[in-house]
Amino acid sequence: MLLILLIWLQSNLVFPQPIGSDKSCSRINSRYARNILKRSLYDLIQSMQVQLSFDCPFHPERDLFRKQEELKDNAYQSSWTCSYCGKWFYRERFLDQHLDNRHSALLGTVMNATCLANYCDILGCDLAHVQDTTLAKGNDLWWKTALCRSTQMVELRDQCLQIAEQCTPKSSKASSGVRNIIISNICSRLTCKNYWNRSNVALVMKEAYILALRILSSIIIFLALLTYYMFTLEYVSSLSNYDINLWINVRNKTILGSNRFNYNPTLKRTSIWHQKAKDKLMV
């Protein structure tokens, strides 16, 4: 019971942010950007045994949330632990709130600490959402694809090329390799054609359309069945007992292939009652 109460409190209570926390930088978008950089840049330069220039905004040491993110211990999907103080949470967002409130001093304190979320347009953080294959995100990607502007992509590509120069180490034999990795894995995709070809965006959009079609088909079938049953109910309620029994016999004859009606005492009694009532009226 106590555990249920604690979970409810975590879900519903919103703690005030301390003065030291940086609310201008999105932690979630920074996480998306960090994951993209790890896959497209960090792992590759690590295999080359070379480091980025510290002037590079993508340098891991300049990441504003790096120290806090390293404190997260994720045993499984619903188990998140702060390795700094040992507190346990069942969702990552509650651990994020805990880090903002209790460990804000661990935010990046180096000079020119970088908010990676500010580079989401260049890195394509929106595409990191494809892991959540939902209709809403599929529609969002479709609209962004349709409304893509080439001039905006040119500006982003120019910014990316400047970052590539900043990230290139000056005194390393592998400097050209670092520049080429950034250009090929990040900058070259900043076109309306290539920007949306990363990951499985097309698959997400296809699944979104299929889901929308299924929902629409289900609604149409439901309304058709509802209309059919309403008309059937109204028609049956308007029939007399004689008509109902007659209809039942006709149906049985059709189904069983019988050449004669089944005997129904109720039908006979109802017919006699109708005849007597008619005779009285005639008198």
Short mmCIF file of C-alpha atoms in Angstrom, two decimals:
data_model
loop_
_atom_site.label_atom_id
_atom_site.label_comp_id
_atom_site.label_asym_id
_atom_site.label_seq_id
_atom_site.Cartn_x
_atom_site.Cartn_y
_atom_site.Cartn_z
CA MET A 1 0.00 0.00 0.00
CA LEU A 2 2.86 2.33 0.84
CA LEU A 3 4.52 1.58 -2.51
CA ILE A 4 1.29 2.44 -4.37
CA LEU A 5 1.06 5.73 -2.46
CA LEU A 6 4.66 6.63 -3.32
CA ILE A 7 4.07 5.88 -7.02
CA TRP A 8 0.93 8.05 -7.00
CA LEU A 9 2.83 10.91 -5.38
CA GLN A 10 5.58 10.63 -8.00
CA SER A 11 2.98 10.72 -10.77
CA ASN A 12 0.97 13.70 -9.52
CA LEU A 13 3.25 15.97 -7.53
CA VAL A 14 5.30 18.54 -9.41
CA PHE A 15 8.26 19.83 -7.46
CA PRO A 16 9.41 23.42 -7.87
CA GLN A 17 12.62 23.88 -9.82
CA PRO A 18 15.60 25.21 -7.88
CA ILE A 19 17.30 28.40 -8.90
CA GLY A 20 20.32 26.53 -10.21
CA SER A 21 18.50 24.41 -12.79
CA ASP A 22 18.64 25.28 -16.47
CA LYS A 23 15.07 25.19 -17.77
CA SER A 24 15.99 26.90 -21.03
CA CYS A 25 17.68 23.72 -22.27
CA SER A 26 15.43 20.77 -23.06
CA ARG A 27 16.76 17.65 -21.39
CA ILE A 28 14.71 15.35 -23.63
CA ASN A 29 15.88 16.94 -26.89
CA SER A 30 19.43 16.98 -25.56
CA ARG A 31 19.11 13.25 -24.96
CA TYR A 32 17.93 12.72 -28.53
CA ALA A 33 20.84 14.79 -29.84
CA ARG A 34 23.31 12.89 -27.64
CA ASN A 35 22.09 9.53 -28.91
CA ILE A 36 22.36 10.69 -32.53
CA LEU A 37 25.90 11.97 -31.95
CA LYS A 38 26.90 8.74 -30.26
CA ARG A 39 25.73 6.70 -33.22
CA SER A 40 26.94 8.95 -36.03
CA LEU A 41 30.07 10.54 -34.52
CA TYR A 42 31.34 9.44 -31.10
CA ASP A 43 31.57 5.72 -31.83
CA LEU A 44 33.37 6.35 -35.11
CA ILE A 45 36.01 8.74 -33.80
CA GLN A 46 36.57 6.43 -30.84
CA SER A 47 37.48 3.66 -33.26
CA MET A 48 39.93 6.09 -34.88
CA GLN A 49 41.43 6.83 -31.44
CA VAL A 50 41.11 10.56 -31.93
CA GLN A 51 39.37 13.28 -29.92
CA LEU A 52 37.30 16.22 -31.05
CA SER A 53 38.63 19.71 -30.65
CA PHE A 54 37.39 21.32 -27.44
CA ASP A 55 36.10 24.19 -29.57
CA CYS A 56 33.57 21.72 -30.98
CA PRO A 57 30.08 22.22 -29.53
CA PHE A 58 29.60 18.45 -29.83
CA HIS A 59 32.54 17.67 -27.53
CA PRO A 60 31.26 15.29 -24.80
CA GLU A 61 32.95 17.29 -22.02
CA ARG A 62 30.92 20.37 -22.96
CA ASP A 63 27.57 18.57 -22.72
CA LEU A 64 25.46 20.41 -20.15
CA PHE A 65 23.70 17.27 -18.89
CA ARG A 66 26.57 14.79 -19.29
CA LYS A 67 27.38 14.36 -15.59
CA GLN A 68 23.74 13.97 -14.61
CA GLU A 69 23.06 11.48 -17.39
CA GLU A 70 25.99 9.36 -16.23
CA LEU A 71 24.30 9.05 -12.82
CA LYS A 72 21.37 7.13 -14.28
CA ASP A 73 21.27 3.40 -13.67
CA ASN A 74 18.64 1.66 -15.78
CA ALA A 75 18.29 -2.01 -14.78
CA TYR A 76 15.17 -2.51 -16.89
CA GLN A 77 12.39 -0.45 -18.45
CA SER A 78 10.55 0.43 -15.23
CA SER A 79 13.55 0.69 -12.91
CA TRP A 80 15.61 3.87 -12.82
CA THR A 81 18.07 4.59 -10.00
CA CYS A 82 20.10 7.67 -9.14
CA SER A 83 23.57 6.26 -8.53
CA TYR A 84 24.52 9.46 -6.66
CA CYS A 85 22.05 9.04 -3.79
CA GLY A 86 20.51 5.62 -4.46
CA LYS A 87 16.89 6.72 -4.90
CA TRP A 88 14.73 4.53 -7.16
CA PHE A 89 12.15 5.65 -9.73
CA TYR A 90 9.91 3.70 -12.07
CA ARG A 91 10.06 6.26 -14.90
CA GLU A 92 12.94 8.19 -16.35
CA ARG A 93 11.08 11.50 -16.29
CA PHE A 94 10.74 11.28 -12.50
CA LEU A 95 14.47 10.68 -12.24
CA ASP A 96 14.99 13.75 -14.44
CA GLN A 97 12.88 15.80 -12.02
CA HIS A 98 14.90 14.42 -9.13
CA LEU A 99 18.18 15.40 -10.81
CA ASP A 100 16.86 18.91 -11.50
CA ASN A 101 15.72 19.37 -7.91
CA ARG A 102 18.36 17.56 -5.87
CA HIS A 103 21.49 17.47 -7.99
CA SER A 104 21.40 20.67 -10.03
CA ALA A 105 24.97 21.39 -8.92
CA LEU A 106 26.09 18.54 -11.17
CA LEU A 107 25.11 20.39 -14.33
CA GLY A 108 27.95 21.15 -16.70
CA THR A 109 30.14 23.81 -15.13
CA VAL A 110 32.84 23.97 -17.81
CA MET A 111 33.27 27.16 -19.76
CA ASN A 112 30.97 27.31 -22.78
CA ALA A 113 28.87 24.33 -21.71
CA THR A 114 26.73 23.25 -24.66
CA CYS A 115 23.00 22.64 -24.76
CA LEU A 116 22.81 19.91 -27.39
CA ALA A 117 19.10 20.59 -27.85
CA ASN A 118 20.05 23.82 -29.64
CA TYR A 119 21.47 21.70 -32.48
CA CYS A 120 18.42 19.51 -32.98
CA ASP A 121 17.61 21.07 -36.35
CA ILE A 122 21.03 20.04 -37.65
CA LEU A 123 21.08 16.62 -36.01
CA GLY A 124 17.47 15.72 -36.78
CA CYS A 125 16.16 15.09 -33.26
CA ASP A 126 12.63 14.77 -34.66
CA LEU A 127 13.69 11.55 -36.33
CA ALA A 128 14.65 10.07 -32.98
CA HIS A 129 10.93 10.00 -32.26
CA VAL A 130 10.46 7.24 -34.80
CA GLN A 131 11.01 4.74 -32.01
CA ASP A 132 7.56 5.79 -30.80
CA THR A 133 5.57 4.50 -33.76
CA THR A 134 2.37 6.44 -33.19
CA LEU A 135 -0.13 8.00 -35.53
CA ALA A 136 0.56 11.49 -34.19
CA LYS A 137 4.28 11.31 -34.89
CA GLY A 138 3.68 9.77 -38.28
CA ASN A 139 1.41 12.67 -39.26
CA ASP A 140 3.92 15.15 -37.82
CA LEU A 141 6.71 13.72 -39.96
CA TRP A 142 4.47 13.76 -43.03
CA TRP A 143 3.71 17.46 -42.61
CA LYS A 144 7.35 18.32 -41.98
CA THR A 145 8.32 16.43 -45.11
CA ALA A 146 5.68 18.21 -47.18
CA LEU A 147 6.58 21.66 -45.82
CA CYS A 148 10.36 21.28 -46.07
CA ARG A 149 12.07 24.43 -47.40
CA SER A 150 15.27 24.12 -49.41
CA THR A 151 16.52 27.55 -48.30
CA GLN A 152 16.29 26.54 -44.66
CA MET A 153 18.20 23.34 -45.38
CA VAL A 154 20.96 25.34 -47.09
CA GLU A 155 21.33 27.52 -43.99
CA LEU A 156 21.50 24.45 -41.74
CA ARG A 157 24.08 22.81 -43.98
CA ASP A 158 26.26 25.94 -43.86
CA GLN A 159 26.06 25.93 -40.05
CA CYS A 160 26.95 22.25 -40.03
CA LEU A 161 30.03 22.83 -42.18
CA GLN A 162 31.19 25.54 -39.77
CA ILE A 163 30.76 23.11 -36.87
CA ALA A 164 32.74 20.49 -38.79
CA GLU A 165 35.64 22.93 -38.99
CA GLN A 166 35.38 23.72 -35.28
CA CYS A 167 35.36 20.02 -34.38
CA THR A 168 38.41 19.13 -36.47
CA PRO A 169 41.52 18.68 -34.29
CA LYS A 170 44.35 20.92 -35.49
CA SER A 171 47.29 18.73 -34.57
CA SER A 172 46.18 15.26 -35.57
CA LYS A 173 46.84 13.10 -38.59
CA ALA A 174 43.21 11.99 -38.49
CA SER A 175 41.83 15.54 -38.63
CA SER A 176 40.57 15.12 -42.18
CA GLY A 177 38.86 11.88 -41.15
CA VAL A 178 36.93 13.64 -38.37
CA ARG A 179 35.80 16.36 -40.77
CA ASN A 180 34.71 13.81 -43.35
CA ILE A 181 32.71 11.84 -40.77
CA ILE A 182 30.78 14.94 -39.68
CA ILE A 183 30.14 16.02 -43.26
CA SER A 184 29.07 12.59 -44.51
CA ASN A 185 27.01 11.50 -41.49
CA ILE A 186 25.41 14.83 -40.53
CA CYS A 187 25.89 17.66 -43.02
CA SER A 188 25.22 15.68 -46.20
CA ARG A 189 21.75 14.75 -44.97
CA LEU A 190 20.63 18.36 -44.64
CA THR A 191 18.54 18.38 -47.81
CA CYS A 192 14.79 17.99 -48.18
CA LYS A 193 15.38 14.70 -49.98
CA ASN A 194 17.90 13.11 -47.62
CA TYR A 195 16.81 14.60 -44.30
CA TRP A 196 13.87 12.22 -43.91
CA ASN A 197 15.63 9.13 -45.21
CA ARG A 198 17.38 8.46 -41.92
CA SER A 199 16.42 5.57 -39.68
CA ASN A 200 13.01 4.04 -40.43
CA VAL A 201 10.97 7.22 -40.93
CA ALA A 202 9.28 5.87 -44.06
CA LEU A 203 8.23 2.78 -42.13
CA VAL A 204 6.72 4.90 -39.36
CA MET A 205 4.75 7.01 -41.82
CA LYS A 206 3.50 3.87 -43.57
CA GLU A 207 2.39 2.39 -40.26
CA ALA A 208 0.67 5.66 -39.39
CA TYR A 209 -1.35 5.57 -42.62
CA ILE A 210 -2.27 1.92 -42.07
CA LEU A 211 -3.37 2.69 -38.53
CA ALA A 212 -5.50 5.63 -39.73
CA LEU A 213 -7.10 3.42 -42.39
CA ARG A 214 -7.90 0.74 -39.82
CA ILE A 215 -9.46 3.26 -37.46
CA LEU A 216 -11.58 4.77 -40.26
CA SER A 217 -12.69 1.31 -41.45
CA SER A 218 -13.64 0.29 -37.92
CA ILE A 219 -15.74 3.44 -37.48
CA ILE A 220 -17.56 2.86 -40.79
CA ILE A 221 -18.28 -0.80 -39.96
CA PHE A 222 -19.50 0.12 -36.48
CA LEU A 223 -21.87 2.80 -37.82
CA ALA A 224 -23.18 0.42 -40.50
CA LEU A 225 -23.91 -2.31 -37.94
CA LEU A 226 -25.49 0.19 -35.56
CA THR A 227 -27.77 1.50 -38.33
CA TYR A 228 -28.74 -2.03 -39.35
CA TYR A 229 -29.66 -3.08 -35.82
CA MET A 230 -31.60 0.13 -35.18
CA PHE A 231 -33.74 -0.34 -38.30
CA THR A 232 -34.19 -4.03 -37.48
CA LEU A 233 -35.25 -3.24 -33.92
CA GLU A 234 -37.69 -0.57 -35.10
CA TYR A 235 -39.18 -2.90 -37.69
CA VAL A 236 -39.58 -5.82 -35.26
CA SER A 237 -41.14 -3.61 -32.59
CA SER A 238 -43.81 -2.51 -35.09
CA LEU A 239 -44.91 -6.06 -35.89
CA SER A 240 -47.87 -7.80 -34.21
CA ASN A 241 -47.56 -11.21 -32.61
CA TYR A 242 -49.19 -12.74 -35.68
CA ASP A 243 -46.70 -11.09 -38.02
CA ILE A 244 -43.76 -12.16 -35.85
CA ASN A 245 -44.83 -15.80 -35.83
CA LEU A 246 -45.48 -15.69 -39.55
CA TRP A 247 -42.03 -14.23 -40.13
CA ILE A 248 -40.44 -16.95 -37.97
CA ASN A 249 -42.15 -19.66 -40.00
CA VAL A 250 -41.07 -18.11 -43.28
CA ARG A 251 -37.50 -17.89 -42.03
CA ASN A 252 -37.52 -21.51 -40.87
CA LYS A 253 -38.90 -22.60 -44.22
CA THR A 254 -36.11 -20.73 -46.01
CA ILE A 255 -33.36 -22.13 -43.78
CA LEU A 256 -34.58 -25.74 -43.50
CA GLY A 257 -35.88 -26.01 -47.04
CA SER A 258 -39.25 -27.18 -45.75
CA ASN A 259 -42.28 -27.13 -48.08
CA ARG A 260 -44.68 -26.35 -45.28
CA PHE A 261 -44.88 -24.06 -42.30
CA ASN A 262 -44.08 -25.44 -38.89
CA TYR A 263 -47.08 -25.74 -36.62
CA ASN A 264 -47.13 -23.03 -34.02
CA PRO A 265 -49.95 -23.12 -31.41
CA THR A 266 -49.35 -19.50 -30.50
CA LEU A 267 -49.90 -18.47 -34.10
CA LYS A 268 -53.19 -20.41 -34.22
CA ARG A 269 -54.45 -18.93 -30.94
CA THR A 270 -53.51 -15.44 -32.10
CA SER A 271 -55.37 -15.92 -35.39
CA ILE A 272 -58.52 -17.16 -33.58
CA TRP A 273 -58.37 -14.14 -31.22
CA HIS A 274 -58.11 -11.76 -34.16
CA GLN A 275 -61.11 -13.44 -35.87
CA LYS A 276 -63.28 -13.24 -32.73
CA ALA A 277 -62.43 -9.60 -32.25
CA LYS A 278 -63.33 -8.92 -35.87
CA ASP A 279 -66.70 -10.71 -35.51
CA LYS A 280 -67.59 -8.65 -32.43
CA LEU A 281 -66.87 -5.46 -34.30
CA MET A 282 -69.06 -6.56 -37.16
CA VAL A 283 -71.96 -7.09 -34.76
#
